XYZ file of C-alpha atoms in Angstrom:
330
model
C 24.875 8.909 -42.245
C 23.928 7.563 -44.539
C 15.628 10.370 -50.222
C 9.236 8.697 -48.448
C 4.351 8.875 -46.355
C 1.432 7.315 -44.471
C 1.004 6.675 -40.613
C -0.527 3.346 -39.899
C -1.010 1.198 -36.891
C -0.725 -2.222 -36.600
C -4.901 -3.475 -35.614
C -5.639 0.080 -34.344
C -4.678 3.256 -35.492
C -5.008 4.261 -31.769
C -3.035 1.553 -30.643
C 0.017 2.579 -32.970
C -0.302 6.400 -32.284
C 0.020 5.708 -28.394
C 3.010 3.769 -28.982
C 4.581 6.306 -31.136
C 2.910 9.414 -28.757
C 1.563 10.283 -32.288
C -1.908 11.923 -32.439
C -4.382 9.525 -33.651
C -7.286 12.677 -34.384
C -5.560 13.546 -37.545
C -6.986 12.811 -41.061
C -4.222 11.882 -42.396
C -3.883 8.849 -39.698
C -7.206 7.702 -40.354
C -6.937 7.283 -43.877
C -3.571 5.539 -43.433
C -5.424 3.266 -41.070
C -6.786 1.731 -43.505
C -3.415 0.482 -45.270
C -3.145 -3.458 -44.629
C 0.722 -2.880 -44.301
C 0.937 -6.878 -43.370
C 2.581 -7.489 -47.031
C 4.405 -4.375 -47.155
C 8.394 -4.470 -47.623
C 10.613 -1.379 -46.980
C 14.040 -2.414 -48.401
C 15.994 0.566 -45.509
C 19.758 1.832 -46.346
C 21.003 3.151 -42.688
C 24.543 3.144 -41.148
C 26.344 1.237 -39.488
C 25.162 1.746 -35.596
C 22.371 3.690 -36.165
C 18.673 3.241 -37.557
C 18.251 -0.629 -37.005
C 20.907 -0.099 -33.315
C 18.787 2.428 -32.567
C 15.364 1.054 -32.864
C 16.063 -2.296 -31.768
C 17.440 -0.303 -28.456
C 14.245 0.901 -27.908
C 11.626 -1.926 -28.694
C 10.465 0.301 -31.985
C 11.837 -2.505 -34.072
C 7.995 -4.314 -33.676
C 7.459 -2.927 -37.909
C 3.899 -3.672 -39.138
C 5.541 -4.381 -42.073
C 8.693 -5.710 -43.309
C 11.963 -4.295 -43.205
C 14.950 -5.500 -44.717
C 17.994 -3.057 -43.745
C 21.156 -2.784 -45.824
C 24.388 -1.398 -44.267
C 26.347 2.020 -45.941
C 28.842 4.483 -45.199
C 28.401 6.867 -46.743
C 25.099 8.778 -47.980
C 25.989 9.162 -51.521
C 26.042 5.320 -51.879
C 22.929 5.442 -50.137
C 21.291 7.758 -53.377
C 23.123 5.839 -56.031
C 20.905 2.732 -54.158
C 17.661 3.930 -54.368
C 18.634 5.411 -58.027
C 18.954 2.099 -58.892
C 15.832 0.935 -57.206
C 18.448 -1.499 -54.919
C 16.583 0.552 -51.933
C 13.614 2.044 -50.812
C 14.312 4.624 -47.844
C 17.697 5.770 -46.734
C 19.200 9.733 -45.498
C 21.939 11.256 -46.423
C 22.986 14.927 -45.779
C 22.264 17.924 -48.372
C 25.434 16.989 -50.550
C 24.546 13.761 -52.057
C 20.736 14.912 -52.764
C 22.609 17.912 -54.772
C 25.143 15.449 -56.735
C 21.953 13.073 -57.202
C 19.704 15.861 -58.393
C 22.004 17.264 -60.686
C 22.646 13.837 -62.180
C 19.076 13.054 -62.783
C 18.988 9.922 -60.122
C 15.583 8.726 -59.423
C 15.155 9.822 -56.162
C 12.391 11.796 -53.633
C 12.824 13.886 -50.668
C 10.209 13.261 -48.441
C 11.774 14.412 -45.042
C 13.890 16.762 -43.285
C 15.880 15.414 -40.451
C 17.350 18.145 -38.204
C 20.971 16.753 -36.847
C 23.874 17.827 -35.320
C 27.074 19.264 -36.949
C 29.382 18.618 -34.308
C 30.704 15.475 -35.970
C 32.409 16.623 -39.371
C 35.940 18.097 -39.544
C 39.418 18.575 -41.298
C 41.965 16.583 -39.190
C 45.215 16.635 -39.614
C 47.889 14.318 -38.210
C 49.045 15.046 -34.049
C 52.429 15.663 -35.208
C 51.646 18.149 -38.100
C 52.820 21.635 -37.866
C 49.610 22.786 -39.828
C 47.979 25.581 -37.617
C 45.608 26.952 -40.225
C 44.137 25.403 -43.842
C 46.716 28.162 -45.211
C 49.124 25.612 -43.826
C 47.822 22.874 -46.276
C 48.817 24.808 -49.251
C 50.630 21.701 -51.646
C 49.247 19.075 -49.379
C 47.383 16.131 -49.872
C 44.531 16.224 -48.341
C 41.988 13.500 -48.358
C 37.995 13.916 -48.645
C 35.061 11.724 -49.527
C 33.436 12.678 -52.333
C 29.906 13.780 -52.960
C 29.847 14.067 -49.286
C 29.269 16.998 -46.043
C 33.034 16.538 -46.261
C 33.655 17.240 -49.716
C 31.395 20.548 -49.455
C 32.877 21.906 -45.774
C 36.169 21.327 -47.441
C 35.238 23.851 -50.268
C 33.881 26.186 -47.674
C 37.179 25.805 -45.485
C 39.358 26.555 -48.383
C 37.534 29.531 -49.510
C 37.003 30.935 -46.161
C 41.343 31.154 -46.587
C 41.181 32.227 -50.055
C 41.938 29.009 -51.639
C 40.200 26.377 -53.934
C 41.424 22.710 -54.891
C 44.101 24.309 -56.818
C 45.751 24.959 -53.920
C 46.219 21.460 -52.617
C 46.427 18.142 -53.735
C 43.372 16.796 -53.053
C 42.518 12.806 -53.266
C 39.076 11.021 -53.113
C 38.951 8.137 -50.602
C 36.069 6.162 -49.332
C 35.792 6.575 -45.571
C 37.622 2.929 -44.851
C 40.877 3.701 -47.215
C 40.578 7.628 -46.319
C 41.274 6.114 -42.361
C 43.682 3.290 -43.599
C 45.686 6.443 -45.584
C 45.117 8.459 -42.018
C 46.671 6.148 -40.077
C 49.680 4.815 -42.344
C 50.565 8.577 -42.292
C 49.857 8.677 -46.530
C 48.024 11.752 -45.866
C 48.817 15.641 -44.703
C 44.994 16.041 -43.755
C 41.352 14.487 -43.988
C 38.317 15.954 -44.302
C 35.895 13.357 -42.568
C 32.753 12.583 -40.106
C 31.668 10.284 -37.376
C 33.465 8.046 -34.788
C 36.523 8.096 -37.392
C 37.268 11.780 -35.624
C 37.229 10.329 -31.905
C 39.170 7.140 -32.774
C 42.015 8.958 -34.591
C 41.949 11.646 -31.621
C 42.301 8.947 -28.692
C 45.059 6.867 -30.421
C 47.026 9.443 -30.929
C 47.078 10.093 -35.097
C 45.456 13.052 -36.065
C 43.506 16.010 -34.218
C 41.002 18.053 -35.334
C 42.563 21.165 -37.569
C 39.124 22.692 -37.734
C 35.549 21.779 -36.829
C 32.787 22.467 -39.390
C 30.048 22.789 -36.794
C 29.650 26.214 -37.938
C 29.670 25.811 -41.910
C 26.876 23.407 -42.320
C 23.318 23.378 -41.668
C 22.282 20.218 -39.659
C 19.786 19.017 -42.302
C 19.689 15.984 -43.310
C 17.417 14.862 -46.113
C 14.437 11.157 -45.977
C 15.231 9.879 -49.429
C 12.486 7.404 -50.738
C 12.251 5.257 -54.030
C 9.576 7.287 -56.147
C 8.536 4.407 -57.976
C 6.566 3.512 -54.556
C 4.908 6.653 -53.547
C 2.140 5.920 -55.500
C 1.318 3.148 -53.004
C -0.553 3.886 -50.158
C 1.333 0.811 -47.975
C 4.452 1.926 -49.290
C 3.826 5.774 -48.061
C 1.880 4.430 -44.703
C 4.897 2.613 -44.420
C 7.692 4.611 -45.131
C 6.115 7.373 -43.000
C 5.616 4.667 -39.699
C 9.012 4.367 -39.921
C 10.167 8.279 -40.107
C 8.191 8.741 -37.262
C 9.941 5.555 -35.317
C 13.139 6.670 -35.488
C 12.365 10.118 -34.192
C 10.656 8.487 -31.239
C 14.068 6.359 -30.998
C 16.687 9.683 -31.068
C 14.668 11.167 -28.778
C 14.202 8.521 -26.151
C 18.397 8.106 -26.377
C 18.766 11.647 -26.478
C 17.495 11.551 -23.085
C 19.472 8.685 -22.260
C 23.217 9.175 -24.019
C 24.996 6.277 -21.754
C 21.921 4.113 -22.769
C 22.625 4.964 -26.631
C 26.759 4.519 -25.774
C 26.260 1.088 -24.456
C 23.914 -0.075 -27.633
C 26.108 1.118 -30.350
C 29.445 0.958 -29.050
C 29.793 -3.185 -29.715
C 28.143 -2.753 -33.198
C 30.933 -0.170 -34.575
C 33.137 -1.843 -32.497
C 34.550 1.428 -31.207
C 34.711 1.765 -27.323
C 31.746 3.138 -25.309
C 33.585 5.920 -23.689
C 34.797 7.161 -27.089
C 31.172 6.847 -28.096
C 29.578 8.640 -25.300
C 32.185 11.198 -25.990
C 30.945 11.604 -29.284
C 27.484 11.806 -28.010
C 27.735 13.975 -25.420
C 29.178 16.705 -27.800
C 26.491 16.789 -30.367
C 25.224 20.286 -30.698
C 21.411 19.870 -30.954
C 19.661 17.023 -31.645
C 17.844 14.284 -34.301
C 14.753 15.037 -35.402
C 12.090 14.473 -38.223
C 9.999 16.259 -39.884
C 8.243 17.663 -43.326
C 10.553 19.350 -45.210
C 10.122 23.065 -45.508
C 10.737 25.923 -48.606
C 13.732 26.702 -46.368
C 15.571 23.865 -46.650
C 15.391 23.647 -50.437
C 16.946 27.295 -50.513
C 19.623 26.025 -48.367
C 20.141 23.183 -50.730
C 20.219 25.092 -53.405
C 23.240 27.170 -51.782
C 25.148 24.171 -50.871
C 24.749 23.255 -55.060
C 25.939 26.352 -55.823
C 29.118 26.082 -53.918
C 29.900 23.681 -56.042
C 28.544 25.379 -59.368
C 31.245 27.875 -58.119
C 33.981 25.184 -57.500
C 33.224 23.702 -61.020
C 31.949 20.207 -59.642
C 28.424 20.745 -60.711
C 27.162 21.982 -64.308
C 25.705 25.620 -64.447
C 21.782 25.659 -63.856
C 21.787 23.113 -61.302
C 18.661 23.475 -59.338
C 17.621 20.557 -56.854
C 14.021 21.548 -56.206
C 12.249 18.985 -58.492
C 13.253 16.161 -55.926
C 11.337 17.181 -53.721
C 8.157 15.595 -52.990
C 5.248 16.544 -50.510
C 3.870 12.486 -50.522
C 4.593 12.513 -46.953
C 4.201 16.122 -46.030
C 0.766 15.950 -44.233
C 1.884 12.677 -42.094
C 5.146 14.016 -40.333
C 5.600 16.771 -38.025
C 5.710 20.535 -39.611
Protein backbone atom coordinates (compact mmCIF):
# COMPACT_ATOMS: atom_id res chain seq x y z
CA UNK A 1 0.00 0.00 0.00
CA UNK A 2 2.22 1.26 -1.20
CA UNK A 3 6.85 9.97 2.22
CA UNK A 4 4.45 16.21 0.78
CA UNK A 5 1.83 20.82 1.10
CA UNK A 6 -0.31 23.60 -0.40
CA UNK A 7 -4.17 23.64 -1.18
CA UNK A 8 -4.93 25.25 -4.46
CA UNK A 9 -7.89 25.52 -6.70
CA UNK A 10 -8.03 25.38 -10.14
CA UNK A 11 -9.42 29.48 -11.23
CA UNK A 12 -10.89 29.89 -7.70
CA UNK A 13 -9.76 28.90 -4.53
CA UNK A 14 -13.53 28.77 -3.67
CA UNK A 15 -14.33 26.83 -6.51
CA UNK A 16 -11.72 24.00 -5.53
CA UNK A 17 -12.57 24.05 -1.73
CA UNK A 18 -16.38 23.34 -2.60
CA UNK A 19 -15.40 20.54 -4.65
CA UNK A 20 -13.17 19.08 -2.10
CA UNK A 21 -15.83 20.32 0.98
CA UNK A 22 -12.50 22.00 2.06
CA UNK A 23 -12.79 25.38 3.86
CA UNK A 24 -11.78 28.09 1.64
CA UNK A 25 -11.48 30.89 4.95
CA UNK A 26 -8.18 29.47 5.86
CA UNK A 27 -4.82 31.31 5.34
CA UNK A 28 -3.16 28.75 4.34
CA UNK A 29 -5.69 28.28 1.19
CA UNK A 30 -5.36 31.71 0.22
CA UNK A 31 -1.82 31.84 -0.06
CA UNK A 32 -1.83 28.54 -1.98
CA UNK A 33 -4.30 30.24 -4.26
CA UNK A 34 -1.97 31.94 -5.63
CA UNK A 35 0.19 28.85 -6.96
CA UNK A 36 -0.27 28.71 -10.93
CA UNK A 37 -0.19 24.80 -10.55
CA UNK A 38 -0.95 24.70 -14.59
CA UNK A 39 2.89 23.49 -15.12
CA UNK A 40 3.10 21.53 -12.10
CA UNK A 41 4.01 17.63 -12.36
CA UNK A 42 3.50 15.20 -9.40
CA UNK A 43 5.33 12.00 -10.54
CA UNK A 44 2.56 9.60 -7.78
CA UNK A 45 3.76 5.89 -6.65
CA UNK A 46 0.22 4.19 -5.55
CA UNK A 47 -0.92 0.51 -5.78
CA UNK A 48 -2.30 -1.36 -7.84
CA UNK A 49 -6.32 -0.64 -7.44
CA UNK A 50 -6.13 2.10 -5.34
CA UNK A 51 -5.14 5.94 -5.56
CA UNK A 52 -5.59 6.50 -9.42
CA UNK A 53 -8.99 3.44 -9.17
CA UNK A 54 -10.05 5.33 -6.58
CA UNK A 55 -10.08 8.83 -7.78
CA UNK A 56 -10.98 8.19 -11.20
CA UNK A 57 -14.19 6.36 -9.41
CA UNK A 58 -15.12 9.41 -8.08
CA UNK A 59 -14.53 12.24 -10.75
CA UNK A 60 -11.47 13.64 -8.34
CA UNK A 61 -9.14 12.65 -11.12
CA UNK A 62 -9.90 16.51 -12.76
CA UNK A 63 -5.80 17.43 -11.17
CA UNK A 64 -4.94 21.13 -11.70
CA UNK A 65 -1.82 19.86 -12.36
CA UNK A 66 -0.20 16.93 -13.79
CA UNK A 67 0.00 13.60 -12.53
CA UNK A 68 1.88 10.86 -13.81
CA UNK A 69 1.16 7.61 -11.56
CA UNK A 70 3.56 4.68 -11.35
CA UNK A 71 2.32 1.23 -10.18
CA UNK A 72 4.08 -0.71 -6.79
CA UNK A 73 3.53 -3.39 -4.48
CA UNK A 74 4.93 -2.91 -2.02
CA UNK A 75 5.73 0.40 0.09
CA UNK A 76 9.33 -0.12 0.58
CA UNK A 77 9.83 0.07 -3.24
CA UNK A 78 7.75 2.96 -3.04
CA UNK A 79 10.70 4.82 -0.52
CA UNK A 80 13.61 3.39 -2.42
CA UNK A 81 11.62 5.55 -5.49
CA UNK A 82 11.43 8.73 -4.13
CA UNK A 83 15.11 8.08 -2.55
CA UNK A 84 16.13 8.03 -5.84
CA UNK A 85 14.15 11.00 -6.92
CA UNK A 86 12.25 8.28 -9.57
CA UNK A 87 9.01 9.71 -7.55
CA UNK A 88 7.52 12.46 -5.97
CA UNK A 89 4.55 11.31 -3.55
CA UNK A 90 3.78 7.77 -2.61
CA UNK A 91 2.58 5.94 1.22
CA UNK A 92 3.74 3.25 2.65
CA UNK A 93 3.09 1.95 6.24
CA UNK A 94 5.48 2.79 9.37
CA UNK A 95 8.02 -0.07 8.38
CA UNK A 96 9.54 1.14 5.26
CA UNK A 97 9.78 4.94 6.62
CA UNK A 98 11.87 3.14 9.61
CA UNK A 99 14.19 0.97 7.11
CA UNK A 100 14.39 4.31 4.91
CA UNK A 101 15.22 6.52 7.84
CA UNK A 102 17.70 4.42 9.23
CA UNK A 103 19.38 4.12 5.84
CA UNK A 104 19.61 7.77 5.25
CA UNK A 105 17.07 7.73 2.02
CA UNK A 106 16.05 11.09 0.96
CA UNK A 107 12.72 11.11 1.94
CA UNK A 108 9.84 13.48 3.94
CA UNK A 109 6.86 12.62 5.88
CA UNK A 110 4.39 15.01 5.29
CA UNK A 111 1.14 13.03 6.22
CA UNK A 112 -0.45 10.62 8.40
CA UNK A 113 -3.00 8.40 6.84
CA UNK A 114 -5.17 6.56 9.41
CA UNK A 115 -6.07 2.89 7.79
CA UNK A 116 -7.31 -0.21 8.66
CA UNK A 117 -5.39 -3.28 10.01
CA UNK A 118 -7.73 -5.83 9.15
CA UNK A 119 -5.83 -6.80 6.02
CA UNK A 120 -2.30 -8.18 7.23
CA UNK A 121 -1.79 -11.75 8.54
CA UNK A 122 0.31 -15.03 8.93
CA UNK A 123 -1.43 -17.69 6.73
CA UNK A 124 -0.65 -20.87 6.65
CA UNK A 125 -1.67 -23.56 4.15
CA UNK A 126 -5.70 -25.20 4.66
CA UNK A 127 -4.20 -28.46 5.16
CA UNK A 128 -1.50 -27.50 7.80
CA UNK A 129 -1.73 -28.87 11.21
CA UNK A 130 -0.18 -25.53 12.59
CA UNK A 131 -2.65 -24.29 15.37
CA UNK A 132 -0.37 -21.72 16.95
CA UNK A 133 3.12 -19.79 15.62
CA UNK A 134 4.66 -22.35 18.31
CA UNK A 135 3.64 -24.76 15.60
CA UNK A 136 6.03 -23.06 13.03
CA UNK A 137 9.03 -23.83 15.03
CA UNK A 138 11.71 -25.21 11.94
CA UNK A 139 9.40 -23.95 9.30
CA UNK A 140 9.79 -21.89 6.46
CA UNK A 141 7.96 -19.23 6.63
CA UNK A 142 7.79 -16.56 4.03
CA UNK A 143 7.62 -12.59 4.64
CA UNK A 144 8.25 -9.47 2.63
CA UNK A 145 10.83 -7.60 3.77
CA UNK A 146 11.02 -4.09 5.07
CA UNK A 147 7.36 -4.44 5.20
CA UNK A 148 3.97 -4.37 8.02
CA UNK A 149 4.61 -8.06 7.40
CA UNK A 150 8.09 -8.33 8.21
CA UNK A 151 7.46 -6.29 11.61
CA UNK A 152 3.92 -8.23 12.74
CA UNK A 153 5.96 -11.29 12.08
CA UNK A 154 8.58 -10.18 14.76
CA UNK A 155 5.77 -9.24 17.04
CA UNK A 156 3.97 -12.73 16.42
CA UNK A 157 7.06 -14.62 17.18
CA UNK A 158 7.87 -12.84 20.29
CA UNK A 159 4.44 -12.74 21.57
CA UNK A 160 5.33 -17.02 21.61
CA UNK A 161 8.72 -16.54 22.83
CA UNK A 162 10.49 -16.95 19.65
CA UNK A 163 12.67 -14.84 17.20
CA UNK A 164 13.89 -15.77 13.52
CA UNK A 165 16.04 -18.30 15.07
CA UNK A 166 13.32 -20.28 15.52
CA UNK A 167 12.20 -20.71 11.95
CA UNK A 168 13.45 -20.63 8.68
CA UNK A 169 12.49 -17.60 7.45
CA UNK A 170 12.75 -16.52 3.51
CA UNK A 171 12.28 -13.03 1.89
CA UNK A 172 9.88 -13.03 -1.09
CA UNK A 173 8.37 -10.21 -2.98
CA UNK A 174 4.59 -10.36 -2.70
CA UNK A 175 4.20 -12.07 -6.46
CA UNK A 176 6.88 -15.08 -5.74
CA UNK A 177 5.82 -15.08 -1.85
CA UNK A 178 2.02 -16.13 -3.55
CA UNK A 179 3.61 -18.24 -6.43
CA UNK A 180 5.69 -20.17 -3.30
CA UNK A 181 2.02 -20.10 -1.41
CA UNK A 182 0.34 -21.73 -3.87
CA UNK A 183 2.97 -24.41 -5.24
CA UNK A 184 2.88 -25.48 -1.53
CA UNK A 185 7.01 -24.33 -1.23
CA UNK A 186 6.04 -22.74 1.90
CA UNK A 187 4.83 -23.85 5.70
CA UNK A 188 3.46 -20.18 6.24
CA UNK A 189 3.34 -16.46 4.87
CA UNK A 190 3.27 -13.48 6.49
CA UNK A 191 1.37 -11.13 3.94
CA UNK A 192 -1.39 -8.24 3.21
CA UNK A 193 -4.14 -7.34 0.85
CA UNK A 194 -6.43 -9.29 -1.57
CA UNK A 195 -3.51 -12.05 -1.56
CA UNK A 196 -5.32 -13.17 2.01
CA UNK A 197 -8.96 -13.46 0.41
CA UNK A 198 -7.77 -15.12 -2.82
CA UNK A 199 -5.72 -17.85 -1.07
CA UNK A 200 -8.77 -18.24 1.49
CA UNK A 201 -11.55 -18.77 -1.33
CA UNK A 202 -9.45 -21.21 -3.47
CA UNK A 203 -8.82 -23.24 -0.97
CA UNK A 204 -4.70 -22.88 -0.15
CA UNK A 205 -4.02 -21.31 2.92
CA UNK A 206 -6.18 -19.73 5.88
CA UNK A 207 -5.42 -17.23 8.09
CA UNK A 208 -3.14 -18.69 11.21
CA UNK A 209 -3.41 -15.34 12.90
CA UNK A 210 -4.66 -11.84 12.12
CA UNK A 211 -2.45 -8.86 13.04
CA UNK A 212 -5.34 -6.43 13.39
CA UNK A 213 -4.37 -6.09 16.87
CA UNK A 214 -0.41 -5.66 16.63
CA UNK A 215 -0.22 -2.72 14.38
CA UNK A 216 -1.26 0.74 14.49
CA UNK A 217 -3.26 1.72 11.30
CA UNK A 218 -0.86 4.54 10.33
CA UNK A 219 0.24 4.90 7.35
CA UNK A 220 2.81 7.52 6.45
CA UNK A 221 2.48 10.65 2.89
CA UNK A 222 6.04 10.30 1.72
CA UNK A 223 7.13 13.30 -0.57
CA UNK A 224 10.45 13.99 -2.57
CA UNK A 225 12.18 16.78 -0.33
CA UNK A 226 13.99 18.15 -3.08
CA UNK A 227 10.41 19.78 -4.02
CA UNK A 228 9.11 21.16 -0.85
CA UNK A 229 10.77 24.16 -1.37
CA UNK A 230 8.30 24.85 -4.20
CA UNK A 231 5.24 26.36 -3.49
CA UNK A 232 3.39 24.41 -6.74
CA UNK A 233 5.00 21.40 -5.72
CA UNK A 234 3.57 21.69 -1.90
CA UNK A 235 0.07 23.33 -3.29
CA UNK A 236 0.19 20.39 -5.26
CA UNK A 237 1.13 17.59 -3.36
CA UNK A 238 -1.26 18.79 -0.62
CA UNK A 239 -4.50 19.06 -3.43
CA UNK A 240 -3.89 15.73 -3.88
CA UNK A 241 -3.72 14.40 -0.03
CA UNK A 242 -6.78 16.03 0.41
CA UNK A 243 -8.40 14.25 -2.93
CA UNK A 244 -7.92 11.04 -1.96
CA UNK A 245 -9.42 11.49 1.46
CA UNK A 246 -12.48 12.95 -0.21
CA UNK A 247 -12.27 9.65 -2.50
CA UNK A 248 -12.03 6.88 0.70
CA UNK A 249 -14.58 8.56 2.18
CA UNK A 250 -17.15 8.88 -0.55
CA UNK A 251 -16.45 4.76 -1.15
CA UNK A 252 -16.43 4.22 2.37
CA UNK A 253 -19.94 5.12 2.20
CA UNK A 254 -20.44 3.22 -0.79
CA UNK A 255 -18.30 -0.34 -0.40
CA UNK A 256 -20.25 -2.20 -3.47
CA UNK A 257 -19.50 1.07 -5.45
CA UNK A 258 -15.62 0.75 -4.47
CA UNK A 259 -16.00 -3.43 -5.15
CA UNK A 260 -17.24 -2.90 -8.60
CA UNK A 261 -14.30 -0.17 -9.52
CA UNK A 262 -11.40 -2.11 -8.32
CA UNK A 263 -12.32 -5.56 -8.69
CA UNK A 264 -11.47 -5.62 -12.82
CA UNK A 265 -8.21 -3.63 -12.16
CA UNK A 266 -6.63 -6.38 -9.66
CA UNK A 267 -8.39 -8.71 -11.52
CA UNK A 268 -9.63 -10.42 -8.37
CA UNK A 269 -13.49 -11.01 -8.20
CA UNK A 270 -15.86 -8.36 -6.78
CA UNK A 271 -17.37 -10.50 -4.15
CA UNK A 272 -13.90 -11.40 -2.83
CA UNK A 273 -13.29 -7.67 -2.93
CA UNK A 274 -16.30 -6.49 -1.18
CA UNK A 275 -15.42 -9.13 1.27
CA UNK A 276 -12.30 -7.56 1.87
CA UNK A 277 -13.96 -4.28 2.18
CA UNK A 278 -16.58 -4.92 4.23
CA UNK A 279 -14.15 -6.23 6.99
CA UNK A 280 -11.90 -3.29 7.30
CA UNK A 281 -11.84 -2.18 10.87
CA UNK A 282 -11.99 1.66 10.64
CA UNK A 283 -11.39 3.62 7.91
CA UNK A 284 -8.86 5.85 5.37
CA UNK A 285 -8.13 9.00 6.31
CA UNK A 286 -5.60 11.97 5.99
CA UNK A 287 -4.24 14.14 7.94
CA UNK A 288 -1.07 16.18 9.56
CA UNK A 289 1.00 14.01 11.21
CA UNK A 290 1.11 14.28 14.96
CA UNK A 291 4.16 13.85 17.91
CA UNK A 292 2.24 10.60 18.45
CA UNK A 293 2.82 8.95 15.54
CA UNK A 294 6.57 9.55 15.49
CA UNK A 295 6.68 7.83 19.06
CA UNK A 296 4.89 5.00 17.58
CA UNK A 297 7.40 4.89 14.82
CA UNK A 298 10.00 5.00 16.83
CA UNK A 299 8.64 1.72 18.69
CA UNK A 300 8.05 -0.12 15.57
CA UNK A 301 12.20 0.78 14.85
CA UNK A 302 12.98 -0.48 17.92
CA UNK A 303 11.45 -3.83 17.42
CA UNK A 304 13.73 -4.25 15.07
CA UNK A 305 16.82 -2.63 16.97
CA UNK A 306 15.79 -5.58 19.28
CA UNK A 307 15.57 -8.22 16.44
CA UNK A 308 19.04 -7.02 15.14
CA UNK A 309 17.66 -5.72 11.66
CA UNK A 310 18.31 -2.13 12.40
CA UNK A 311 21.70 -0.55 13.85
CA UNK A 312 21.55 0.72 17.55
CA UNK A 313 20.53 4.55 17.75
CA UNK A 314 18.08 4.40 15.10
CA UNK A 315 15.78 7.27 15.53
CA UNK A 316 13.30 8.19 12.57
CA UNK A 317 12.22 11.64 13.70
CA UNK A 318 14.39 13.78 11.32
CA UNK A 319 12.05 12.65 8.35
CA UNK A 320 9.62 14.26 9.36
CA UNK A 321 8.60 17.42 7.90
CA UNK A 322 5.78 19.99 8.88
CA UNK A 323 5.78 21.57 4.90
CA UNK A 324 2.32 20.46 4.74
CA UNK A 325 1.23 20.57 8.32
CA UNK A 326 -0.93 23.79 8.24
CA UNK A 327 -2.81 22.62 4.83
CA UNK A 328 -4.25 19.12 5.94
CA UNK A 329 -6.59 18.28 8.58
CA UNK A 330 -5.14 18.15 12.39
Amino acid sequence: MRDAPMIVTRRHALGLAAGLGLSAATAPLRRAAAADLAHATLRVAAFRGMDQTLLAATGLDDFPYRVAFSEFNSGNLIAQAINADAVDLGMWSEIPMVFAASAGARIAVVATMEGPTTDQALLVPAGSPARSVTDLRGKRVGYIKATTAHYFLLRMLAQHGMSFADIHPIALGMSDGLTAMKAGSLDAWATYGYAIQTLEADGTARILQSAADILSGHYFVGANPRGLDNPDFRAAAADYIRRLGKAYATLGTDKPRWARAVAPVIKVPEPLVLAYLQTQNRPYAPRAWRQGDITGAQSVADTFVTAGVLPPGTNIGAVFSPALTPLLPA
